[in-house]
């Protein structure tokens, strides 16, 4: 029953980039590898620019430095899980060891 | 036991070195077991400690002149002492007349004795290159080897993934096939991985649905090379949706062949991906990287700059 409720859900959340180097190539790859594991369509928006969250080249285009605010939208059955996982990756600074 | 029969050495090198067998033909079943040569000057002078008897012995100007200066009995003793230590063979350079004591000794103790018109350094070079090649560590691997834009690309992958078809496509585009199916790889001079194919099947390929084709007959002499260095290894595999493929190319993956690291890529095969173009691009990109340009790193630097600017 809950499954049916979420089957076409749209989840949106805002995240702030916290690692000091920003969303450079390595984090972009990690993010794209993560988003590709989900069925849902995922979009990432910074300022007025929105890109496909499953495309490395798209993510790079955002050139999001530390402090940038990203609006992440996921649409599909696993949208909620996707947003949670993305949030965790960003909060964990993409595993980068920085101050 | 490992080693090269003197008869094989003679057969392979008699034209290049213009060898004549002067004496000791009963010793042609001896073996060379050491990939180096020795000039037995000190042994001729009577110093036998550490005498490198396992090596091919080469007599040049100094050795022959010195032998000639000795009294016949002394010369005979020293020669017998050298020959009785089971040296594999002796080569006399510069068309020197072989001293009688040496020829007699070689016959008696069954040590093959050759003569060549080559000068000593030239002889040493050629023998060393031959021995180094013969004794080089080697391995046979399944896959094919194609030279693409000057880069030796070793293509491997499971049977039926399309290795031969990819190689055929590359050949049709003007690249050169070294071998299809099995690559014999040697580590030359402890540095270079050189791949070649079998003499018998080197011009042939088996393509499913077509059967055996002769690529030299189909595409002409331009399509073929006897051997080539291995610069890049590519594994072709069926696309696995659960696997994460390399997306940046910032770090280099390597595989080891005969202990040497070789840059390696895994390229997933899927309809709509032109494998010939993939391999061509991989070869060119590898060339670019070996010239010091890494496209992913360069883009990363630009990206960092862009982030700083905003």
CSV table of C-alpha atoms in Angstrom, one decimal, chain A residues 21-26 29 32-33 36-37 46 54 56 60 62-65, chain B residues 244-251 295-297 299-300 303-304 306-308 310:
chain,number,residue,atom,x,y,z
A,21,UNK,CA,37.0,21.9,-3.0
A,22,UNK,CA,33.4,22.0,-4.1
A,23,UNK,CA,31.8,19.8,-6.7
A,24,UNK,CA,34.9,19.1,-8.8
A,25,UNK,CA,35.5,16.1,-11.0
A,26,UNK,CA,35.9,13.4,-8.4
A,29,UNK,CA,31.8,11.2,-10.6
A,32,UNK,CA,26.7,10.4,-10.9
A,33,UNK,CA,27.6,6.9,-9.9
A,36,UNK,CA,22.6,6.1,-11.7
A,37,UNK,CA,21.8,3.4,-9.2
A,46,UNK,CA,21.9,25.7,-9.0
A,54,UNK,CA,22.8,11.3,-13.8
A,56,UNK,CA,28.8,13.7,-15.1
A,60,UNK,CA,30.3,19.6,-13.9
A,62,UNK,CA,27.1,23.6,-12.4
A,63,UNK,CA,30.6,24.4,-11.2
A,64,UNK,CA,29.3,24.4,-7.6
A,65,UNK,CA,31.9,25.6,-5.1
B,244,UNK,CA,30.5,1.0,-12.5
B,245,UNK,CA,32.7,1.7,-15.5
B,246,UNK,CA,35.5,4.3,-15.6
B,247,UNK,CA,33.9,7.6,-16.3
B,248,UNK,CA,36.8,10.1,-15.9
B,249,UNK,CA,40.1,8.4,-16.8
B,250,UNK,CA,42.0,10.5,-14.2
B,251,UNK,CA,43.7,7.5,-12.6
B,295,UNK,CA,42.0,15.4,-20.5
B,296,UNK,CA,40.2,14.7,-17.2
B,297,UNK,CA,42.8,16.4,-15.1
B,299,UNK,CA,39.1,19.7,-17.2
B,300,UNK,CA,39.2,19.4,-13.4
B,303,UNK,CA,36.5,23.5,-13.2
B,304,UNK,CA,38.3,24.4,-10.0
B,306,UNK,CA,35.5,28.3,-12.6
B,307,UNK,CA,34.3,27.5,-9.1
B,308,UNK,CA,36.8,30.0,-7.6
B,310,UNK,CA,32.0,32.5,-9.2
